Short mmCIF file of C-alpha atoms and ligand atoms in Angstrom, two decimals:
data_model
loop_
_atom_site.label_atom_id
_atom_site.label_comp_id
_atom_site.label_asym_id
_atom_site.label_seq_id
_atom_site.Cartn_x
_atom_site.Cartn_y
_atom_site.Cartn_z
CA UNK A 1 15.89 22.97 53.02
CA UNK A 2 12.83 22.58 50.94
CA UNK A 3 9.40 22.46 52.47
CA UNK A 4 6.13 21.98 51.25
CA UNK A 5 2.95 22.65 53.23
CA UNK A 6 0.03 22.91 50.38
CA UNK A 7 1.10 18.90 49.44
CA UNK A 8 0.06 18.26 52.89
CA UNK A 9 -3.08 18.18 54.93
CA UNK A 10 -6.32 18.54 53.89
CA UNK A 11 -8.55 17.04 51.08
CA UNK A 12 -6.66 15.72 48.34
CA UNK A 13 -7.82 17.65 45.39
CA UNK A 14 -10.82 16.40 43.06
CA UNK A 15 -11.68 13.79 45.88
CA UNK A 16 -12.62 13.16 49.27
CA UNK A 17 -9.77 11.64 50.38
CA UNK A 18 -8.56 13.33 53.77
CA UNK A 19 -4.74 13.48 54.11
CA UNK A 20 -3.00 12.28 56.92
CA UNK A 21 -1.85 15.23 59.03
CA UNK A 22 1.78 15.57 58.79
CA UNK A 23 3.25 17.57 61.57
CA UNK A 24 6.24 20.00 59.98
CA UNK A 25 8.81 17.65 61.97
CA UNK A 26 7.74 14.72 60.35
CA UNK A 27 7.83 15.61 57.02
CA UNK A 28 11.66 14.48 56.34
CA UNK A 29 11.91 10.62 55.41
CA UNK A 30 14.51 10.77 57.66
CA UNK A 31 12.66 11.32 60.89
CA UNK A 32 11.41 8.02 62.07
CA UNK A 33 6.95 8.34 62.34
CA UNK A 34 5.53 4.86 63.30
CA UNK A 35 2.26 6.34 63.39
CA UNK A 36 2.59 7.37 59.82
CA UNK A 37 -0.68 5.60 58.07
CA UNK A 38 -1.63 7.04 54.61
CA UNK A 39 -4.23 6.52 52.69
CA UNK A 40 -3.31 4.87 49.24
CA UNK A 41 -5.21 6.77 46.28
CA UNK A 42 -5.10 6.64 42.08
CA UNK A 43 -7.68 8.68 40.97
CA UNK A 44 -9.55 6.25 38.35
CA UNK A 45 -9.59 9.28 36.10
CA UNK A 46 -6.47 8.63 35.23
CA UNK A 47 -7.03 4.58 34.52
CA UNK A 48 -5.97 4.26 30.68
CA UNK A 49 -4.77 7.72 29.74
CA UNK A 50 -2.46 7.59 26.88
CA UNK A 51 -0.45 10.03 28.89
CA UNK A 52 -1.01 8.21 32.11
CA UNK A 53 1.42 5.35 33.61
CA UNK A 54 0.21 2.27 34.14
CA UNK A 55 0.46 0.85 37.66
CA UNK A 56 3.45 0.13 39.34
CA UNK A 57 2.78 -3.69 39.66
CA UNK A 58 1.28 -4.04 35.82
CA UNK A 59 4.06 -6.49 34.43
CA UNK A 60 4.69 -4.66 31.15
CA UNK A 61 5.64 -1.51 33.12
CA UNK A 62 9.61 -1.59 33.19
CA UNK A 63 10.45 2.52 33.92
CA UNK A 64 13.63 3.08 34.62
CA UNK A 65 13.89 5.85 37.18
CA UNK A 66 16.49 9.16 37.65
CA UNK A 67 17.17 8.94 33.37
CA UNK A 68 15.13 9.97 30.13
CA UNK A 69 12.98 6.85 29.83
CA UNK A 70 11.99 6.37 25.45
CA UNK A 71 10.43 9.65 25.54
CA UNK A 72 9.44 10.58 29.36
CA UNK A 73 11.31 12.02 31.51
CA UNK A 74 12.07 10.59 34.56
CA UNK A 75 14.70 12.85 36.06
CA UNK A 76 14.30 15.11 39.02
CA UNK A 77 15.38 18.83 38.80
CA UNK A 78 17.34 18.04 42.35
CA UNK A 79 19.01 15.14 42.65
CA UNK A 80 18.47 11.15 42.62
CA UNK A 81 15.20 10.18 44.40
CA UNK A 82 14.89 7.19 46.28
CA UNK A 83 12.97 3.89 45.51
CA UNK A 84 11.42 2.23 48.24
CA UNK A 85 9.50 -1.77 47.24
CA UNK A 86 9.49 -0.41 44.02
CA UNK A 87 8.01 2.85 44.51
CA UNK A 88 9.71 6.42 43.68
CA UNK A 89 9.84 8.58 46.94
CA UNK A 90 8.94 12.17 47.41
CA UNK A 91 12.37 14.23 48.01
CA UNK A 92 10.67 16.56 50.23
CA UNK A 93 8.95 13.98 52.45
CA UNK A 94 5.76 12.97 53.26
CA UNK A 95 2.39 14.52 52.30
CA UNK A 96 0.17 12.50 54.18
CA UNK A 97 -1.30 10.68 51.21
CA UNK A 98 0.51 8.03 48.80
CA UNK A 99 -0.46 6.49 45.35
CA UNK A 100 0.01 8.71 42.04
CA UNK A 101 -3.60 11.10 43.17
CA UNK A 102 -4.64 12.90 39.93
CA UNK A 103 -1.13 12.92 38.81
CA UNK A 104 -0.46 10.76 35.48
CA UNK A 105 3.48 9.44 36.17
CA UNK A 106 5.19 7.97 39.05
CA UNK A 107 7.55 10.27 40.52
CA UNK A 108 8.10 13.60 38.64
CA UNK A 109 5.98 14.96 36.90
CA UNK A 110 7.52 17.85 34.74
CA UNK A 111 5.68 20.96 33.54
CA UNK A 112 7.07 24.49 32.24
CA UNK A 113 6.00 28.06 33.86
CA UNK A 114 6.00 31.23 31.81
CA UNK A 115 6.24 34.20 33.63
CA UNK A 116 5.15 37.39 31.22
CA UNK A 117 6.63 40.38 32.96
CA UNK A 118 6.31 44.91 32.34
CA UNK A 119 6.92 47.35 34.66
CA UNK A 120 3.98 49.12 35.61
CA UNK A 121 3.19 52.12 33.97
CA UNK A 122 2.34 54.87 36.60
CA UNK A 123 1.54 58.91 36.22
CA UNK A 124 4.30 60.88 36.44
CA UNK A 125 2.42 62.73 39.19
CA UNK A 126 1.81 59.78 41.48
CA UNK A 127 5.26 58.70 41.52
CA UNK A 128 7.24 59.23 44.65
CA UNK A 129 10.88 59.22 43.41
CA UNK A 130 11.85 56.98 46.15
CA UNK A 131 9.20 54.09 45.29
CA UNK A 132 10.10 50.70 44.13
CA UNK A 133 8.42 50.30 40.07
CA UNK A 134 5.79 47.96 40.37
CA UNK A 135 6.40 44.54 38.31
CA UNK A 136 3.49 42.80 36.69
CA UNK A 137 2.92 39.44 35.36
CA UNK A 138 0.19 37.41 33.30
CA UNK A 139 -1.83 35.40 35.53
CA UNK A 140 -4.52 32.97 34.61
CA UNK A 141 -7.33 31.96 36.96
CA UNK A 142 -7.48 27.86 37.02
CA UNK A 143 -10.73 26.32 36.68
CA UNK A 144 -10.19 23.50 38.99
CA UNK A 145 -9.29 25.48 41.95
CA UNK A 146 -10.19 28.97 41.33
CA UNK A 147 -6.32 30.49 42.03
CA UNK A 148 -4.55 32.90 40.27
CA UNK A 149 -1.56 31.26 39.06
CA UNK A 150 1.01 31.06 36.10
CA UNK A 151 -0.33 29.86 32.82
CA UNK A 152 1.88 26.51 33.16
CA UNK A 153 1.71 23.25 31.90
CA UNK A 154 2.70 19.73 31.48
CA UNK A 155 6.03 18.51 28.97
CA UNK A 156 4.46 16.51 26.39
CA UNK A 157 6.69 13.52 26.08
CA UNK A 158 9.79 14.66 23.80
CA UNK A 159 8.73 18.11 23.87
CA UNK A 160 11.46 20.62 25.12
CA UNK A 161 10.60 22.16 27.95
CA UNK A 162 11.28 26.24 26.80
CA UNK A 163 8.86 25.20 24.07
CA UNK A 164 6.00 23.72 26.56
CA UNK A 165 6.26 27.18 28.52
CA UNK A 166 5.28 29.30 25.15
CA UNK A 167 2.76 26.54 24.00
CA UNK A 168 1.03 26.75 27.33
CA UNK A 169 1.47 30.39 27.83
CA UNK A 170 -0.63 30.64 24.25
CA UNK A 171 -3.19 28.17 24.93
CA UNK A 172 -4.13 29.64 28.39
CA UNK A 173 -3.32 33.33 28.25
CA UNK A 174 -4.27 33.72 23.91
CA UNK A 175 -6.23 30.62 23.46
CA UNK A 176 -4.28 29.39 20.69
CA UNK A 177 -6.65 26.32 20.43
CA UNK A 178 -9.67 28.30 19.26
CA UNK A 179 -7.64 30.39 17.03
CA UNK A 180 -7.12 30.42 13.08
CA UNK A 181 -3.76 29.14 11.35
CA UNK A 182 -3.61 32.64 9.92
CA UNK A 183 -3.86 33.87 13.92
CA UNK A 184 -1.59 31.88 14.89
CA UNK A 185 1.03 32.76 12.49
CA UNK A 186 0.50 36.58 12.75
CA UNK A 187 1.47 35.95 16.43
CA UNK A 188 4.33 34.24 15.79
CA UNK A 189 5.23 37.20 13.85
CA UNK A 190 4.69 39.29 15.65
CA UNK A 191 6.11 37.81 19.10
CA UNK A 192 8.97 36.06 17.74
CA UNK A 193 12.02 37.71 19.30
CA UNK A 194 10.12 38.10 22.43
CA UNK A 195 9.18 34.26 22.79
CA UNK A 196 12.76 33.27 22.44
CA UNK A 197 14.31 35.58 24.81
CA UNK A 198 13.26 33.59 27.31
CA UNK A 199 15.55 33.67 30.39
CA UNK A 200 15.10 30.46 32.99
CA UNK A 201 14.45 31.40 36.26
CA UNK A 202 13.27 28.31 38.46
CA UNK A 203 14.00 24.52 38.17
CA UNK A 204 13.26 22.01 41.10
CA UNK A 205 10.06 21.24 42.68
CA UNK A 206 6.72 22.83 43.35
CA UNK A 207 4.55 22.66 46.36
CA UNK A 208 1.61 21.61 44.65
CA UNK A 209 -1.75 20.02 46.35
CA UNK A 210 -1.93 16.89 43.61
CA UNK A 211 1.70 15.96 45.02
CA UNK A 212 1.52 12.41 46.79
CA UNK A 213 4.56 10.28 48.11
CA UNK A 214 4.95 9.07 44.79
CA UNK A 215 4.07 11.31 42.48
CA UNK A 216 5.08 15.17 42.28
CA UNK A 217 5.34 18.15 40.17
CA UNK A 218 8.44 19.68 39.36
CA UNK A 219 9.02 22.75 37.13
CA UNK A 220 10.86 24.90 34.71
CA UNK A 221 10.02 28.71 35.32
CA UNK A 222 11.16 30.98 32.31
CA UNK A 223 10.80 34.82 32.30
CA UNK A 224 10.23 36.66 29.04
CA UNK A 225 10.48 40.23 30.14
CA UNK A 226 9.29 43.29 27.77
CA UNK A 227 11.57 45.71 28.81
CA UNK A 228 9.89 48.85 27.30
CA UNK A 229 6.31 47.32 27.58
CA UNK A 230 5.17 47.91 23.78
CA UNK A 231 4.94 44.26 22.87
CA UNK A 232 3.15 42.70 25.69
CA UNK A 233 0.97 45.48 25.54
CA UNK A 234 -0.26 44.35 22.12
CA UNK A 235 -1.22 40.57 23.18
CA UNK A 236 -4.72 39.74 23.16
CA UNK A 237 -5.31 38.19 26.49
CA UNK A 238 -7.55 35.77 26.51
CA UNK A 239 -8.36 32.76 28.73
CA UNK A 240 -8.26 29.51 27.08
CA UNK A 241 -7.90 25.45 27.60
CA UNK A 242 -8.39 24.80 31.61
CA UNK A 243 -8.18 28.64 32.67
CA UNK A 244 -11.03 30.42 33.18
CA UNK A 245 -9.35 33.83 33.36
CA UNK A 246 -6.68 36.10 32.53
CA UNK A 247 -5.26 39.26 33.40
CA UNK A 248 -2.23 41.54 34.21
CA UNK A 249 -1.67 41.17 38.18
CA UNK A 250 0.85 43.57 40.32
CA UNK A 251 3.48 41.63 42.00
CA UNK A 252 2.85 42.54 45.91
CA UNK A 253 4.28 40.83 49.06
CA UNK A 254 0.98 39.44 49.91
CA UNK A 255 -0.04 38.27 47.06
CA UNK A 256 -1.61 34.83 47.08
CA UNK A 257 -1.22 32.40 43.98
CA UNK A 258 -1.63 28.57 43.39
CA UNK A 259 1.05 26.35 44.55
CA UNK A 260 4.75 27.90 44.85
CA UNK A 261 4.26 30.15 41.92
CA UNK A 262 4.25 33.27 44.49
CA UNK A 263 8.38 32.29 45.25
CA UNK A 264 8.60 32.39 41.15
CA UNK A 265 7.45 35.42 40.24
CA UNK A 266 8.93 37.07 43.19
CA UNK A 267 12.44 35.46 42.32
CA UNK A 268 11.78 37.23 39.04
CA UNK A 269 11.35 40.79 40.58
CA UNK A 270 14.75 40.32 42.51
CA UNK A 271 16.28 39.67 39.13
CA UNK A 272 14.77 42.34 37.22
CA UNK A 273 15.22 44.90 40.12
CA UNK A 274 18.90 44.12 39.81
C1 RP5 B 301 2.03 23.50 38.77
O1 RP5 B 301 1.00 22.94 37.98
C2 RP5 B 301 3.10 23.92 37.80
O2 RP5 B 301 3.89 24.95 38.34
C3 RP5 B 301 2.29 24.34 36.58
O3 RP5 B 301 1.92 25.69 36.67
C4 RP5 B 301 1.01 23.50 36.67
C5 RP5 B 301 0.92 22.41 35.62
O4 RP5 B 301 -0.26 21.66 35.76
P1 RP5 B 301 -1.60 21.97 34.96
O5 RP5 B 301 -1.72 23.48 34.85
O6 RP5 B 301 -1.44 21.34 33.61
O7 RP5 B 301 -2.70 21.38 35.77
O8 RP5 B 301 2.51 22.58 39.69
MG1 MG B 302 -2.46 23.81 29.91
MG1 MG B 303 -2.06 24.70 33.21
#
């Protein structure tokens, strides 16, 4: 059963809006909570964004939930989602805060992970023959929270979602956006065959803090592995769009990383250890 705990309690993000505290056996719709009380928020950030729905009640708005929709998609990784008086519900369960938050569509909200993976490259001498190989990854450090995480991002509407996880993996990690044409196609060059060997790893939801009853992220998680570690050791890492840094990080069971990304890139060391 899917859980989430970092959609729940607290601050909701970029506000002041407390949560209501959702106890873990409350979080399934299916549990009856009379108590339940939370607080409705839209962040007015989002009021007018060409990428941004308008509000549910706004006549014009017709979405047609669980399909492709013109050009968004409105289809869950997992399966149908429920409306309830016109409003799509959050398969996990409650968060303890309704309303769309920071997030620009009703229900999900799709966005594409690229996980960057080498084996470690250790000294002969301080290898113990019997140690696991250390995996690492690419991790960028967000600017609006300060955690390591994947350099993910959202689908542009009709964008395919393999091609997202390269564009944002080049904008955060490379910072495409500042670069030069010429750059740009020198990398693509360059990192061709390793861009489209992309293997999927994750689809479904993520336990992000901008989820809300209605609204919630949801993810495709891709792994592009360099196997020998001689082309990802030629990328120029740097930090670009929202993240405000970048850098190789060992894959450890403690490690701590933004939303659910820890359960990606440790699903991706079970698969590459196989
Ligand atoms: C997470 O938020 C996803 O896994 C992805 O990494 C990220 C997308 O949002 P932005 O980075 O565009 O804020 O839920
Ligand atoms: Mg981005
Ligand atoms: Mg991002």
């Amino acid at each position: 059963i899917l859980q989430h705990v970092k959609a729940r309690c607290g601050i909701y993000p970029r506000s002041t809006i407390q949560k209501f505290a959702v106890p873990d056996d409350k979080v399934p719709w299916t549990v009856e909570y009379k108590e339940y009380n939370p607080p409705n928020y839209t962040s007015p950030s989002i009021h007018g964004k060409p990428w941004a729905d308008p509000d549910i009640d706004e006549p014009n708005f017709k979405p047609t939930w669980n399909s492709i929709d013109g050009n968004v998609n409105r289809k869950s990784h997992m399966s149908n989602y429920t409306i309830a008086n016109g409003y799509p519900m959050n398969p996990v369960g409650r968060t303890g805060i309704c309303g769309r938050g920071v997030l620009g569509r009703w229900g999900p909200n799709h966005a594409a992970d690229p996980v960057v993976t080498r084996w470690k490259k250790q000294a002969e001498s301080d290898m113990k023959i019997t140690e696991t190989p250390i995996l690492q990854f690419i991790a960028i450090k967000r600017g609006d929270t300060g955690e390591w995480a994947l350099p993910g991002g959202m689908v542009d509407p009709g964008e395919k979602v393999a091609v997202t996880a390269v564009r944002e993996f080049q904008e955060e990690a490379m910072n495409s956006l500042a670069a030069t044409e010429e750059e740009k196609s020198e990398w693509k060059q360059k990192f061709k065959n390793f861009f489209n060997g992309g293997v999927e790893v994750y689809s479904g939801y993520v336990d992000d803090p901008r989820n809300t009853d209605n609204a919630w992220m949801e993810t495709v998680a891709y792994n592009f592995h360099d196997h020998d570690g001689t082309t990802v050791g030629a990328l120029k890492l740097n930090a670009g769009d929202d993240a405000v840094g970048v850098r190789w990080v060992d894959i450890t069971p403690n490690i701590k990383l933004y939303a659910s990304h820890k359960d990606i890139v440790s699903e991706v060391y079970k698969r590459l250890l196989q």
